[in-house]
mmCIF file of C-alpha atoms and ligand atoms in Angstrom:
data_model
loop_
_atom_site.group_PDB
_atom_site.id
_atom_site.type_symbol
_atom_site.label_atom_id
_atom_site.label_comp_id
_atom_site.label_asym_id
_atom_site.label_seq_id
_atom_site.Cartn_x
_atom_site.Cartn_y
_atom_site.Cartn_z
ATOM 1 C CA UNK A 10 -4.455 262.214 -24.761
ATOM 2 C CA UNK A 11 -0.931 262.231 -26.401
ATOM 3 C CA UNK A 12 1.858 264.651 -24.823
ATOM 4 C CA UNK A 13 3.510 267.035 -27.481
ATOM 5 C CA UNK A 14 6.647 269.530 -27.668
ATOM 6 C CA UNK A 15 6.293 271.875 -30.805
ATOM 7 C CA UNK A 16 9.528 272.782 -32.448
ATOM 8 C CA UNK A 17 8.614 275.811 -35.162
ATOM 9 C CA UNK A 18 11.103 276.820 -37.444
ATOM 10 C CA UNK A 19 11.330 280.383 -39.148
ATOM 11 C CA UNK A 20 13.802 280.406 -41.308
ATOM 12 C CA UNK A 21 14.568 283.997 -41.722
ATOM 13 C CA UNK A 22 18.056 285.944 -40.623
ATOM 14 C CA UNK A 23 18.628 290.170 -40.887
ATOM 15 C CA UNK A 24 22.614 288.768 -41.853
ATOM 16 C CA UNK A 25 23.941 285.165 -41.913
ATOM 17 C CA UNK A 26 26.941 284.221 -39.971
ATOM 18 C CA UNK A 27 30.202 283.210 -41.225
ATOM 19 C CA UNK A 28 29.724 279.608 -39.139
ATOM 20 C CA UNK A 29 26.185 278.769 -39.625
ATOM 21 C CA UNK A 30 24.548 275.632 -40.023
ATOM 22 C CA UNK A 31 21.251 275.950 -40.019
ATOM 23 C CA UNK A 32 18.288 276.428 -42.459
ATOM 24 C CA UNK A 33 18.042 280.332 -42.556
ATOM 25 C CA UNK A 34 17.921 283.162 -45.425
ATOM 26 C CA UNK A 35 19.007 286.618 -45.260
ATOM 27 C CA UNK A 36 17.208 289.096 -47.746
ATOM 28 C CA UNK A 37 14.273 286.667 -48.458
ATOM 29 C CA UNK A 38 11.991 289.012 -46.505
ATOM 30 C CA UNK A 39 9.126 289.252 -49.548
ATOM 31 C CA UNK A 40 8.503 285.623 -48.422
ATOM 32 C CA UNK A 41 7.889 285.748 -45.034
ATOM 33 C CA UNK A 42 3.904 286.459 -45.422
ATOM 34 C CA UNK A 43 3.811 283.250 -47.586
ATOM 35 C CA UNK A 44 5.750 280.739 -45.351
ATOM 36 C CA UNK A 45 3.559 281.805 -42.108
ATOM 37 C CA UNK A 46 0.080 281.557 -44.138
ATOM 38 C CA UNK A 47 1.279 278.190 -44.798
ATOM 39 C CA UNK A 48 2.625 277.262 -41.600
ATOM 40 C CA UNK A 49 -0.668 278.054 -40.186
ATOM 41 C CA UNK A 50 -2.038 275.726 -42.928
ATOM 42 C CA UNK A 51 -0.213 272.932 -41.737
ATOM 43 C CA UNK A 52 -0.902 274.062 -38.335
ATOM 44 C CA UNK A 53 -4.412 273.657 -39.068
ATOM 45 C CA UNK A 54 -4.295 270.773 -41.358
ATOM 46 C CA UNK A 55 -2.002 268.729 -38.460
ATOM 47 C CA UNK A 56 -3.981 270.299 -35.963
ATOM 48 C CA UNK A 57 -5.868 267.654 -33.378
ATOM 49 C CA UNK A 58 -7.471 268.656 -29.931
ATOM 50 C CA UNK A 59 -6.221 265.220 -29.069
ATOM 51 C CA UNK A 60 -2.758 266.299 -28.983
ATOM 52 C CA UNK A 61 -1.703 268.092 -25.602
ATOM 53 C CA UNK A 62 0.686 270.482 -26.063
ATOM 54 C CA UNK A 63 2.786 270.841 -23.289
ATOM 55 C CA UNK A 64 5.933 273.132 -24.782
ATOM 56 C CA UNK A 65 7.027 275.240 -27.404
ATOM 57 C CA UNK A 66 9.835 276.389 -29.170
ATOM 58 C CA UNK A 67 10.178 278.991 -32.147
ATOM 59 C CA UNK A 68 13.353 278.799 -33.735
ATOM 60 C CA UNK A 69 15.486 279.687 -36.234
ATOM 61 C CA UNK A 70 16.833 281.263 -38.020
ATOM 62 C CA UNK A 71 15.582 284.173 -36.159
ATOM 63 C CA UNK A 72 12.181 284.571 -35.515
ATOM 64 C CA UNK A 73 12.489 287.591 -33.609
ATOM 65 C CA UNK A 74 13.400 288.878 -37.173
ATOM 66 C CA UNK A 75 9.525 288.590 -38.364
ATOM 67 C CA UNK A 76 6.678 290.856 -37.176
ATOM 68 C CA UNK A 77 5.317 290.414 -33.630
ATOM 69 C CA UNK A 78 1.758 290.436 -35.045
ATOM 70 C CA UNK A 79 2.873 286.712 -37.420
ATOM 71 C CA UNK A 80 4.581 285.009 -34.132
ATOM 72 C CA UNK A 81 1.076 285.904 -32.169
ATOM 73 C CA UNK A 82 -0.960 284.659 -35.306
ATOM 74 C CA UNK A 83 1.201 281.310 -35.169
ATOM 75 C CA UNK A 84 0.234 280.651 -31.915
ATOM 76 C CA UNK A 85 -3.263 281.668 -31.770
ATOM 77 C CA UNK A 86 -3.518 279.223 -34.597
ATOM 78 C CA UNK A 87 -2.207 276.313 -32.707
ATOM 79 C CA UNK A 88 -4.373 277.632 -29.816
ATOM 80 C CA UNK A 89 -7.340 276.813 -32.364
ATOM 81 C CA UNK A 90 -5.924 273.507 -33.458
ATOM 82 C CA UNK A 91 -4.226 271.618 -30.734
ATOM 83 C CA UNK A 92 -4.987 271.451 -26.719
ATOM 84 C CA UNK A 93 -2.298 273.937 -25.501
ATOM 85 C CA UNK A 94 -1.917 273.882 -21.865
ATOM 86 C CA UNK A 95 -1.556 276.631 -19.591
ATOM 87 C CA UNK A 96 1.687 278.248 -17.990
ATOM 88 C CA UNK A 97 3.733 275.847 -20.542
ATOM 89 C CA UNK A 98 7.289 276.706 -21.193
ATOM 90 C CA UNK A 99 6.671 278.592 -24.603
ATOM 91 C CA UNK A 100 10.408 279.931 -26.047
ATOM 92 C CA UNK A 101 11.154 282.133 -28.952
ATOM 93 C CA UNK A 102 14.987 282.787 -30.108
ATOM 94 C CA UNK A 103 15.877 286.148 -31.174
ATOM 95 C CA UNK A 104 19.067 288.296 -31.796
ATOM 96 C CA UNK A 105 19.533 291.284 -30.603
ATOM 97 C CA UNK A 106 19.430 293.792 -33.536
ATOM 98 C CA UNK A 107 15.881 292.307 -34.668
ATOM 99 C CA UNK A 108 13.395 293.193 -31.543
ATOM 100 C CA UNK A 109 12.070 295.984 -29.847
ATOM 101 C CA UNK A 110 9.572 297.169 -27.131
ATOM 102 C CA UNK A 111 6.667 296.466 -29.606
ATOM 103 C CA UNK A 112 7.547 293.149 -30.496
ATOM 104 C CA UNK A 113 8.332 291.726 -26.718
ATOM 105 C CA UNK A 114 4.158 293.051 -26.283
ATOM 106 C CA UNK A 115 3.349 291.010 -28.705
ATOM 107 C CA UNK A 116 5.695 287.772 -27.104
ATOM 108 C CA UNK A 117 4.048 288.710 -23.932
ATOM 109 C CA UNK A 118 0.031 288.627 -25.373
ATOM 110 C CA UNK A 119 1.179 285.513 -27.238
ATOM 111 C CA UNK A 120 1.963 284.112 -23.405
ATOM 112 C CA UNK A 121 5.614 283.569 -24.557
ATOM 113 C CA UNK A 122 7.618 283.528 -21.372
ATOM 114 C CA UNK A 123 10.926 282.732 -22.815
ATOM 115 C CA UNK A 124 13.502 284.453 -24.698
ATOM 116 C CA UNK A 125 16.600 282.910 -26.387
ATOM 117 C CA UNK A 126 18.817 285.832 -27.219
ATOM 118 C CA UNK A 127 22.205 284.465 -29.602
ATOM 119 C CA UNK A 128 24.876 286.393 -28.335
ATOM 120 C CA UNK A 129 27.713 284.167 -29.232
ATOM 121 C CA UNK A 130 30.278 286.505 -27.543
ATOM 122 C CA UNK A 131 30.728 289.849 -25.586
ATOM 123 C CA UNK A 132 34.295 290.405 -27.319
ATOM 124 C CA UNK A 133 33.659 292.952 -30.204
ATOM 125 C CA UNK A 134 36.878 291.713 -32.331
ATOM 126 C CA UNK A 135 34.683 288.069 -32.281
ATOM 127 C CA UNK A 136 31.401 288.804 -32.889
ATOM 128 C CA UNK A 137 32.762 290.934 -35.986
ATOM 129 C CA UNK A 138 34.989 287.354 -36.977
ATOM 130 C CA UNK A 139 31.819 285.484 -36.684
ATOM 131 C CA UNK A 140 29.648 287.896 -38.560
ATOM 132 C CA UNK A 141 27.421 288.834 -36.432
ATOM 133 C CA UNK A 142 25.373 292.172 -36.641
ATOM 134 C CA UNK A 143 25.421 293.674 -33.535
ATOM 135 C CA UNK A 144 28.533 294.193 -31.336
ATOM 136 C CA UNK A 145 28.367 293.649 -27.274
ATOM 137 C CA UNK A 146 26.743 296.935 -25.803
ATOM 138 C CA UNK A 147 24.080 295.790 -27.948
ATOM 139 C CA UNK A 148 23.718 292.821 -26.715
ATOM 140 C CA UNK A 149 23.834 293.643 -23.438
ATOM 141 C CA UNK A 150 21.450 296.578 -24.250
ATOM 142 C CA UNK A 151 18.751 293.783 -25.972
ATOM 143 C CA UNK A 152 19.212 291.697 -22.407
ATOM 144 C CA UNK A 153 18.319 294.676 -20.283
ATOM 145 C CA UNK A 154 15.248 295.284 -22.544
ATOM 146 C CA UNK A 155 14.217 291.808 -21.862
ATOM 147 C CA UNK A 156 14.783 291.954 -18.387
ATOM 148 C CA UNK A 157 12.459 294.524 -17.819
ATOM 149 C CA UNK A 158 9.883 292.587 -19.350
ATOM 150 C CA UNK A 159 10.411 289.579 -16.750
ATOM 151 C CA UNK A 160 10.622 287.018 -19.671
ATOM 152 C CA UNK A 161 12.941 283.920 -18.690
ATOM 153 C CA UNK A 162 16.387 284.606 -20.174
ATOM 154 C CA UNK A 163 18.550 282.319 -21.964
ATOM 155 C CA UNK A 164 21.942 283.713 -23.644
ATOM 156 C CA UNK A 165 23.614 281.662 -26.741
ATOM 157 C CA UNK A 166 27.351 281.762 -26.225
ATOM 158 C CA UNK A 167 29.759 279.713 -28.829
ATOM 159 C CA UNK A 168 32.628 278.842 -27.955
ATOM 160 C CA UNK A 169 35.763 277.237 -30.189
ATOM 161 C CA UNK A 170 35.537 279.543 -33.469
ATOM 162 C CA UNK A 171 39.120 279.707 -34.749
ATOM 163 C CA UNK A 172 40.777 282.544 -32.663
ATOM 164 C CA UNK A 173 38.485 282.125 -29.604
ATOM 165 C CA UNK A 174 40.944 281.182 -26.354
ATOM 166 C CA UNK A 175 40.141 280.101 -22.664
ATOM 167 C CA UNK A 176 40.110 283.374 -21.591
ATOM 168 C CA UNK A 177 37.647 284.763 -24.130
ATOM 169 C CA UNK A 178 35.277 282.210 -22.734
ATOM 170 C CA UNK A 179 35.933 282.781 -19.363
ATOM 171 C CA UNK A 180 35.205 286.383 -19.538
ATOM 172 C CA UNK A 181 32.436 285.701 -21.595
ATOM 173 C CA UNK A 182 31.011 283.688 -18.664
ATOM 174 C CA UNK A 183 31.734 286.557 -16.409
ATOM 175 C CA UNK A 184 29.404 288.652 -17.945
ATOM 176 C CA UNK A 185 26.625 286.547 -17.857
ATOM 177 C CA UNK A 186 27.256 285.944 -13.843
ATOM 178 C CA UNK A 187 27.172 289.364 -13.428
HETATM 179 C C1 LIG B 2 19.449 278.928 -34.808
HETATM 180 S S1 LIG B 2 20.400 280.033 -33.896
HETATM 181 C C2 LIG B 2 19.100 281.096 -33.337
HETATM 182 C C3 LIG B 2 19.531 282.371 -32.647
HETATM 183 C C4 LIG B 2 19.639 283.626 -33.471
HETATM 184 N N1 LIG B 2 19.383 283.420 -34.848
HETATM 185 C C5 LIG B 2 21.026 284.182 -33.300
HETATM 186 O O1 LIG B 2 21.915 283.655 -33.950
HETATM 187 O O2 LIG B 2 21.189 285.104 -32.542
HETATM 188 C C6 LIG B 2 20.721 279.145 -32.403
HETATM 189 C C7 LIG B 2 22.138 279.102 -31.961
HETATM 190 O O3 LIG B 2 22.847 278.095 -32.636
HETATM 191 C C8 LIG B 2 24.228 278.336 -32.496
HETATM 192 N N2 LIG B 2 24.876 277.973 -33.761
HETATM 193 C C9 LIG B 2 24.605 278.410 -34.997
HETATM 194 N N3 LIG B 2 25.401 277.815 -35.910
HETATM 195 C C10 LIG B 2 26.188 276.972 -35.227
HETATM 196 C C11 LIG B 2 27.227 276.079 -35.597
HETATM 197 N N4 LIG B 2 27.600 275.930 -36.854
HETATM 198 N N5 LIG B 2 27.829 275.388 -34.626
HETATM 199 C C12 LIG B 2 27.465 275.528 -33.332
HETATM 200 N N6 LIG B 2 26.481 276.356 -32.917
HETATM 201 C C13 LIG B 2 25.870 277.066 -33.856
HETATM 202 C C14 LIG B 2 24.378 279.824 -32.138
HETATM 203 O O4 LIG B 2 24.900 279.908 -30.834
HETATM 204 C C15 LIG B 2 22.963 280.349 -32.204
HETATM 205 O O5 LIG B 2 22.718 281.323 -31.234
HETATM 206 S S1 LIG B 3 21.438 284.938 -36.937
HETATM 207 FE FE1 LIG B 3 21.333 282.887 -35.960
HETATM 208 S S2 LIG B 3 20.245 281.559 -37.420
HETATM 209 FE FE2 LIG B 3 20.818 283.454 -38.497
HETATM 210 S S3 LIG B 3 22.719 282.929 -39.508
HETATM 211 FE FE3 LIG B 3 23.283 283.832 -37.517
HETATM 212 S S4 LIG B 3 23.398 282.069 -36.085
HETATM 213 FE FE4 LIG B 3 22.371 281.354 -37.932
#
């Protein structure tokens, strides 16, 4: 049997950031039932029980940005179509703004055990250069959420955006240690 890692991509964003780079779309929403029916196409047309599955990623874009029920469908449908082992690492990467209570249920019956939350920063005046849409009480707010649901954390910070110093880093870092 052949070892796999799954990278999914889900290419949709609430708001997209002044330095992005990667395949996303903002105010595309009336296609997001489309592109998962046919990721779970390809899912099932790619699909092999020879293939061993043994991690997961859901990326973005944001894919916390979809409905809870889609990201459970996806992965009951590689369930179907591939040999998916237990207690693999299975990530999803979300933004704060785009997830609630409901939606980490649905991560958790999906047996996601990972969240990727993009903070970028926890100084206001940056997050509002880089165009993000939330500011840092929200962010910290989204973390404490997903604490409580004893997912494995892991916090996007960028660093070297124009106005960003040393020091912006440094306390950015200090927040996350404490
Ligand atoms: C694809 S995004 C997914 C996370 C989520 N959409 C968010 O932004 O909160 C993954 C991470 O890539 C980083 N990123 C995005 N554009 C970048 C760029 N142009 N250069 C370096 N890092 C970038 C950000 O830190 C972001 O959190
Ligand atoms: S939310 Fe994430 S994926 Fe979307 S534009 Fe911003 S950095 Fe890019």
């Amino acid at each position: 049997m052949k070892k796999l890692g799954l990278y999914i991509h889900i290419p949709f964003c609430d708001k997209i950031c002044n330095y992005c780079d990667f395949t996303a779309f903002q105010g595309a929403n009336s296609k997001i039932k489309e592109y998962v029916e046919a990721l779970k196409k390809e899912i099932e047309l790619k699909g092999n029980k020879d293939f061993l599955i043994d991690s997961i990623f859901i990326g973005g874009g944001t894919p916390s940005f979809i409905d809870g029920k889609y990201i459970f469908d996806i992965l009951e449908k590689l369930r179907e179509n591939f040999t998916v082992l237990d207690n693999i690492e299975i990530t999803i990467e979300t933004n704060s703004k785009t997830f609630d209570e409901k939606k980490l249920e649905y991560y958790k019956r999906a047996k996601i055990n990972r969240l990727s939350i993009g903070v970028q920063s926890f100084n206001d005046k940056i997050l509002k250069e880089l165009g993000r849409n939330h500011n840092s009480k929200e962010a910290l707010e989204s973390i404490e959420l997903v604490k409580k649901f004893g997912f494995d954390i892991n916090l996007d910070l960028i660093f070297g955006y124009q106005s960003q110093t040393i020091e912006d880093i440094l306390y950015d870092l200090e927040i996350v240690k404490k």
